[in-house]
CSV table of C-alpha atoms in Angstrom, one decimal:
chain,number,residue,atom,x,y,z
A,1106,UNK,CA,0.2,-21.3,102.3
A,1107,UNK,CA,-2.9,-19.2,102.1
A,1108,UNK,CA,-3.1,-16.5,105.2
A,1109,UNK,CA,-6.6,-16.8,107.1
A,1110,UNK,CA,-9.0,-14.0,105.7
A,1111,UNK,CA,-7.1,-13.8,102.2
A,1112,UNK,CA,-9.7,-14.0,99.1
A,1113,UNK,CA,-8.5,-16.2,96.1
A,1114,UNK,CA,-11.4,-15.0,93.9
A,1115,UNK,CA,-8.9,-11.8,92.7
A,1116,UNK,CA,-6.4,-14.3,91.6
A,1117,UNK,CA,-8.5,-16.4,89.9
A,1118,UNK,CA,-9.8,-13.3,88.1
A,1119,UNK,CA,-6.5,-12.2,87.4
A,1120,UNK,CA,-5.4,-15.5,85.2
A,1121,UNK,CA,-8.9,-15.3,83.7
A,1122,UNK,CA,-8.0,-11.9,82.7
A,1123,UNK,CA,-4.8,-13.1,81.3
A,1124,UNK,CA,-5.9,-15.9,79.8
A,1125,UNK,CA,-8.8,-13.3,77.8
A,1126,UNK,CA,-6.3,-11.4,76.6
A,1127,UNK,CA,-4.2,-13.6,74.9
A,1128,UNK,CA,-7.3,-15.2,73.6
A,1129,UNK,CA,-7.9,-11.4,71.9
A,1130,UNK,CA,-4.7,-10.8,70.8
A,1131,UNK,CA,-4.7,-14.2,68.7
A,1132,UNK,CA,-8.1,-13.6,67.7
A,1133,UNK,CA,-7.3,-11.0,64.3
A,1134,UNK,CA,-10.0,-9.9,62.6
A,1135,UNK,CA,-11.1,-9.5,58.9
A,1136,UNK,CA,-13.3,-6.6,58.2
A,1137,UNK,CA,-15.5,-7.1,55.5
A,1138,UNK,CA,-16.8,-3.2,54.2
A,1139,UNK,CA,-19.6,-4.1,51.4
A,1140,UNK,CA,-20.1,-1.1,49.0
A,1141,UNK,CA,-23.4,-0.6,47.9
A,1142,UNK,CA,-23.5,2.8,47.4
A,1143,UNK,CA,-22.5,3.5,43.7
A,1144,UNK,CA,-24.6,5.9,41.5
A,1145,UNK,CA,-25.3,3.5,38.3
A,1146,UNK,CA,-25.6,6.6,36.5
A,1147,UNK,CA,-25.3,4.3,33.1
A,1148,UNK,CA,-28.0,1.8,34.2
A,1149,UNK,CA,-30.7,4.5,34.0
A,1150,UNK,CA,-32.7,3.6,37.8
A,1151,UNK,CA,-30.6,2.4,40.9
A,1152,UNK,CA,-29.1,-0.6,39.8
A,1153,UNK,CA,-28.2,-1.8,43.6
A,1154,UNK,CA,-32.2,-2.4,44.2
A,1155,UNK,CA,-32.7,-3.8,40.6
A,1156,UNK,CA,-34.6,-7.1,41.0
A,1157,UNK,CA,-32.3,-10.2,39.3
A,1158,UNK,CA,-32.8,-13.8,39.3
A,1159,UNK,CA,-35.5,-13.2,42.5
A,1160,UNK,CA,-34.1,-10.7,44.8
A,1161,UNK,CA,-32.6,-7.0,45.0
A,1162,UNK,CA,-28.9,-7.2,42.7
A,1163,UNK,CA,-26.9,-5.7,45.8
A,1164,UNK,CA,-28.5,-9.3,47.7
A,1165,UNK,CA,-26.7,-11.3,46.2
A,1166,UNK,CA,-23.0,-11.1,47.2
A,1167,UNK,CA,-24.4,-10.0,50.4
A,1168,UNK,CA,-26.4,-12.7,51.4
A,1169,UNK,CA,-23.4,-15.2,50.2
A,1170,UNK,CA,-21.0,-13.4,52.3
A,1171,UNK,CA,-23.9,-13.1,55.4
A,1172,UNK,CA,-23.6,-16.8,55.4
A,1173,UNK,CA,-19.9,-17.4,55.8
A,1174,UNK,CA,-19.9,-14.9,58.7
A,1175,UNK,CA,-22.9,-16.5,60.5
A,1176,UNK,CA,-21.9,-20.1,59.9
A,1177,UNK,CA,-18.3,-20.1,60.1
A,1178,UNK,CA,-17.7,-22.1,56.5
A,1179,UNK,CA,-13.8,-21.5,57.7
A,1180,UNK,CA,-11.2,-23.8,58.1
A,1181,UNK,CA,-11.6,-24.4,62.0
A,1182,UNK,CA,-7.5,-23.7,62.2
A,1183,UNK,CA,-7.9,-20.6,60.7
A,1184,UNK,CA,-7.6,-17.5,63.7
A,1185,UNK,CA,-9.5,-15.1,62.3
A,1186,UNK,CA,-13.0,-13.4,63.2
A,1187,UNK,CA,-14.8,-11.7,60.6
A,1188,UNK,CA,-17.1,-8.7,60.7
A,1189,UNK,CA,-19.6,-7.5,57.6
A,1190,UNK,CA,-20.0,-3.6,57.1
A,1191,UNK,CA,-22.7,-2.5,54.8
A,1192,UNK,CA,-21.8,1.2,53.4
A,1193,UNK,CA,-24.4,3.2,51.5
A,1194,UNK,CA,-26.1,6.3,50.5
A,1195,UNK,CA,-29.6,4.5,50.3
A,1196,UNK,CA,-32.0,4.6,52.7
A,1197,UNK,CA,-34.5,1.9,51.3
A,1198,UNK,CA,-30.7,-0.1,52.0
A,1199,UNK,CA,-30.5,1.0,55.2
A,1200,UNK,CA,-34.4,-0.2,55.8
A,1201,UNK,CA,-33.8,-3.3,54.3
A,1202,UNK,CA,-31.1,-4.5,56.7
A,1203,UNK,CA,-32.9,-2.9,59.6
A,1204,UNK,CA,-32.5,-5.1,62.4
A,1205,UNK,CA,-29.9,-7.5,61.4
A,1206,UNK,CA,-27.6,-8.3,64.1
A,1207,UNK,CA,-24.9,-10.0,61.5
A,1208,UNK,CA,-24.2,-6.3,59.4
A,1209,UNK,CA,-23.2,-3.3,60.6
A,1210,UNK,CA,-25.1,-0.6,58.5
A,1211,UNK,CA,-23.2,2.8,57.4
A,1212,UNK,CA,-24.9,5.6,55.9
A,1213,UNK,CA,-22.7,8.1,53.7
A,1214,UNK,CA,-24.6,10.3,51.6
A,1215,UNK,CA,-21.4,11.8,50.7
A,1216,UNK,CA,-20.7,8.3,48.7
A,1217,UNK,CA,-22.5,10.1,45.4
A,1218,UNK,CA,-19.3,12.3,45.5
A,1219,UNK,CA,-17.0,9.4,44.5
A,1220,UNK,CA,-15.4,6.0,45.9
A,1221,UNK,CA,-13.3,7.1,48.5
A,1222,UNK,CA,-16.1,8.5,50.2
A,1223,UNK,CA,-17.3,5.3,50.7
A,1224,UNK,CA,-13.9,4.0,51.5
A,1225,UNK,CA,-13.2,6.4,54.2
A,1226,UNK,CA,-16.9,5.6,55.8
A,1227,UNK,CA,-16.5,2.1,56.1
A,1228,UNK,CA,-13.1,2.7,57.8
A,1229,UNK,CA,-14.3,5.2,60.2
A,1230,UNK,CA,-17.1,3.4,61.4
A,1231,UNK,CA,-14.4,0.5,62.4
A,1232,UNK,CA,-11.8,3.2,64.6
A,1233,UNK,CA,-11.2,1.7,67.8
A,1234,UNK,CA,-11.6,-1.9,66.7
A,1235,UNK,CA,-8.7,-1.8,64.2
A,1236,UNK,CA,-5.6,-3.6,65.7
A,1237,UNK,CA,-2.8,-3.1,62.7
A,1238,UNK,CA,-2.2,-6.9,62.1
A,1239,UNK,CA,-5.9,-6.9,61.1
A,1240,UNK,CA,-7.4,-6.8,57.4
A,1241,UNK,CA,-10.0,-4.8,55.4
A,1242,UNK,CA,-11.6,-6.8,52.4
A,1243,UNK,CA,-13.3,-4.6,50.2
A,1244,UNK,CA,-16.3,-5.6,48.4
A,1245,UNK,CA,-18.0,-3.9,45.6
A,1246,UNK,CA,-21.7,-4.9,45.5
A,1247,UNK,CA,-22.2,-4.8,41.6
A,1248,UNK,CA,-20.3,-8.6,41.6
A,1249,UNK,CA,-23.1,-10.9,41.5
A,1250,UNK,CA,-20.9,-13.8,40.4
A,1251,UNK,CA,-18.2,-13.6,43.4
A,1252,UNK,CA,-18.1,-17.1,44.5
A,1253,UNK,CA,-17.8,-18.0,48.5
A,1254,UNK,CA,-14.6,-20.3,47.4
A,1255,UNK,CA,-13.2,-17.0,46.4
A,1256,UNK,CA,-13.7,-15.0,49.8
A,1257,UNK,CA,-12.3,-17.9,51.6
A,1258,UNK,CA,-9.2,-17.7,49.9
A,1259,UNK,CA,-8.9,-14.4,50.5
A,1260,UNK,CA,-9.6,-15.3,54.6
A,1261,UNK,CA,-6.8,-18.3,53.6
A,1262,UNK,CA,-4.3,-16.0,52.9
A,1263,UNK,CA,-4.4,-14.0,55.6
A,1264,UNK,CA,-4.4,-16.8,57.7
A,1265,UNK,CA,-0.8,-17.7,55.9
A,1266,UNK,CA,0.8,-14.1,55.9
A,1267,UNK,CA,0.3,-13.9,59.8
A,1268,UNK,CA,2.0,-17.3,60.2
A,1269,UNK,CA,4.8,-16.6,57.4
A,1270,UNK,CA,3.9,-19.6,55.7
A,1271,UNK,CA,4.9,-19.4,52.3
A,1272,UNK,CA,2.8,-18.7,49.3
A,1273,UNK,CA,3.2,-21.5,46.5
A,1274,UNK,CA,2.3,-19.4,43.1
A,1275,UNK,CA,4.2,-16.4,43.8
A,1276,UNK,CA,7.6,-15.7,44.6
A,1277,UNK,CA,7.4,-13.2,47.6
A,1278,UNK,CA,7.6,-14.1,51.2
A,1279,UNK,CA,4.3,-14.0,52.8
A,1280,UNK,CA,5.3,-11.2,55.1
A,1281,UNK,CA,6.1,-9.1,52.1
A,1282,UNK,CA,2.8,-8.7,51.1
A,1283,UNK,CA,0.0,-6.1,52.3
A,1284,UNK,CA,-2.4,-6.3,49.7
A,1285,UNK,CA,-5.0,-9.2,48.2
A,1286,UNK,CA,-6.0,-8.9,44.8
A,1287,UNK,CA,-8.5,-10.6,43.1
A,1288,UNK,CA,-7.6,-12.1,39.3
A,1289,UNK,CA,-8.5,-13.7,36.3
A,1290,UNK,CA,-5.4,-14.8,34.4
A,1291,UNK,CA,-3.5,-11.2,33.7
A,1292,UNK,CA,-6.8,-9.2,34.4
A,1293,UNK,CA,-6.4,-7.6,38.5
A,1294,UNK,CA,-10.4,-7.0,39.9
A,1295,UNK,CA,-12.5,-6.5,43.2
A,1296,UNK,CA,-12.1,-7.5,46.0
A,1297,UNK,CA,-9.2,-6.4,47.4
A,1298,UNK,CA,-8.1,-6.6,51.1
A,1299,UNK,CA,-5.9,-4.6,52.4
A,1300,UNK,CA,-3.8,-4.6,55.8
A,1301,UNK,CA,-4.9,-2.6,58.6
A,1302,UNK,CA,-1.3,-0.6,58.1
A,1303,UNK,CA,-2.5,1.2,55.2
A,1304,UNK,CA,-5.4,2.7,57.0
A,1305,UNK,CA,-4.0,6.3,56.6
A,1306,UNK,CA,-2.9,6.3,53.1
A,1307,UNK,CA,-6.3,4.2,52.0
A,1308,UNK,CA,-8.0,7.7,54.3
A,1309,UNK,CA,-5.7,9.7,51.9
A,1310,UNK,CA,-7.8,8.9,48.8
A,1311,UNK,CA,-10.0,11.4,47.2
A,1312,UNK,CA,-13.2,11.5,44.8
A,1313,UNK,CA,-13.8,8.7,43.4
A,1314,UNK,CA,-10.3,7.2,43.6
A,1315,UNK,CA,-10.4,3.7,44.6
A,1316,UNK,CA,-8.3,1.0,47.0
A,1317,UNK,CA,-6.8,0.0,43.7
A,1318,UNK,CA,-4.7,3.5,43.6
A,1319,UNK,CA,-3.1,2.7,47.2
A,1320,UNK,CA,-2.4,-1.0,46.1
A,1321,UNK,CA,-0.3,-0.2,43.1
A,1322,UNK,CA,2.1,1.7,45.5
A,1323,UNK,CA,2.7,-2.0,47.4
A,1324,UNK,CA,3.6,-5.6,46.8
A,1325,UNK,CA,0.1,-7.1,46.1
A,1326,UNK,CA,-0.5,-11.3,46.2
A,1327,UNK,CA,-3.5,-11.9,43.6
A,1328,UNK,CA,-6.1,-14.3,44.4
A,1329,UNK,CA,-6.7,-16.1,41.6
A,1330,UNK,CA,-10.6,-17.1,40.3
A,1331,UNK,CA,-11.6,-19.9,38.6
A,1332,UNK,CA,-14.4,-18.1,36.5
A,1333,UNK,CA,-13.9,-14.6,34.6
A,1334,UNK,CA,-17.3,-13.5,35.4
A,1335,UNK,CA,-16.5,-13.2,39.2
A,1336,UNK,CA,-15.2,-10.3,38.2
A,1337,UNK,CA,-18.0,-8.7,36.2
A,1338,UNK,CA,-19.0,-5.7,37.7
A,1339,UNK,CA,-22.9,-4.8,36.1
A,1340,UNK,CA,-23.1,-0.9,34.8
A,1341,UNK,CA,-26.1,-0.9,32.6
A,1342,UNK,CA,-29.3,-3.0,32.0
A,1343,UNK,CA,-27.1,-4.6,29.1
A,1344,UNK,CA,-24.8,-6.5,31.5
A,1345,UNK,CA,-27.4,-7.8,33.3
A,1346,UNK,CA,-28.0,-10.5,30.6
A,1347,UNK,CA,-24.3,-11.4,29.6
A,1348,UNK,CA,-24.2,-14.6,31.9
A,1349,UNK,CA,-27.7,-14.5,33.1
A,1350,UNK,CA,-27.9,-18.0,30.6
A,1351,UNK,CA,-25.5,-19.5,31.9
């Protein structure tokens, strides 16, 4: 029985509050940090803003991975949210994602001074969201050939490690593993996602060391693509044209 002059409203806010917080601990998220902040010192001009096949070369992944953020093309039992970081030491980047409310911008003019500058920004500018069963997919923004099937197997596989399901190819337990690789047959690539655990050694890097140093140290489940050009990263004005006919 309720006493007379005893609200009900703070109990009702209570469950709600309950029932919000197991909502947020389910809900993981996967941090995407994009890095388009490389110096293309062999392409001659900045290869990020060099226009291919109609729009700016760093576009491309981008707008690809824009999409599957802003339309949810995941499996609806997958419990994942997914956030898109933009990190870069260009300003005319910067101004051309001014405004969007699906990309978090990051500028890090230290990024000419090597990868893990880059790294280390995309990281920082995520402190306080991070919860350690959470994942960081790095994206290099050079790939114009990375397919959307081949992010959503990387969101796939997170999906399966949380829930210990087993992973057919390979012979590990899910749980084992704390880094995604992408590959083509024997050849390892970008991206790589990484968990949310191996935030302070992946802050340990320096110069232009790369996630790839941390991942060798760990038991790594490779994503495998269909295509070997989803891997081709373009470094001069020469790669531009290797699969531009097909």
């Amino acid at each position: 029985m309720i006493e007379q002059g005893v609200t009900v409203q703070p109990c009702i806010a209570y469950i709600k509050l309950r029932l919000f917080r197991k909502y947020i601990k389910l809900k993981n998220m996967i941090h995407i940090i994009y890095m388009a902040a490389g110096n293309s010192r062999r392409f001659g001009s900045n290869k990020l803003l060099h226009i291919w096949q109609g729009k700016m070369l760093y576009r491309h992944t981008l707008d690809m991975l824009s999409d599957i953020v802003s339309s949810r093309k995941i499996n609806e039992d997958i419990n994942y949210d997914i956030t898109l970081t933009v990190v870069t030491q260009y300003d005319r980047i910067i101004a051309d994602l001014d405004g969007r409310k699906d990309i978090n911008t990051v500028f890090c003019g230290d990024s000419r001074l090597g990868a893990s500058y880059t790294i280390k920004a995309g990281i920082n500018s995520l402190m306080g969201r991070l919860k350690k069963d959470d994942w960081l997919l790095f994206i290099v923004a050079d790939q114009p050939y990375l397919s959307e099937k081949t992010i959503l197997k990387f969101i796939e596989a997170a999906e399966k490690k949380k829930n210990k399901k087993e992973f057919s190819s390979q012979d590990k337990k899910s749980e084992d593993y704390k880094v995604f690789s992408a590959r083509y047959r024997e050849k390892a690539g970008n991206p790589c996602m990484f968990s949310c655990g191996l935030i302070p050694e992946l802050l340990m890097l320096r110069g232009d060391s790369g996630g790839r140093k941390v991942a060798k140290r760990h038991e790594c489940f490779y994503i495998d693509v269909e295509d070997e050009k989803e891997l081709f990263d373009i470094d001069s004005e020469k790669d531009i044209n290797i699969y531009s006919q097909d």
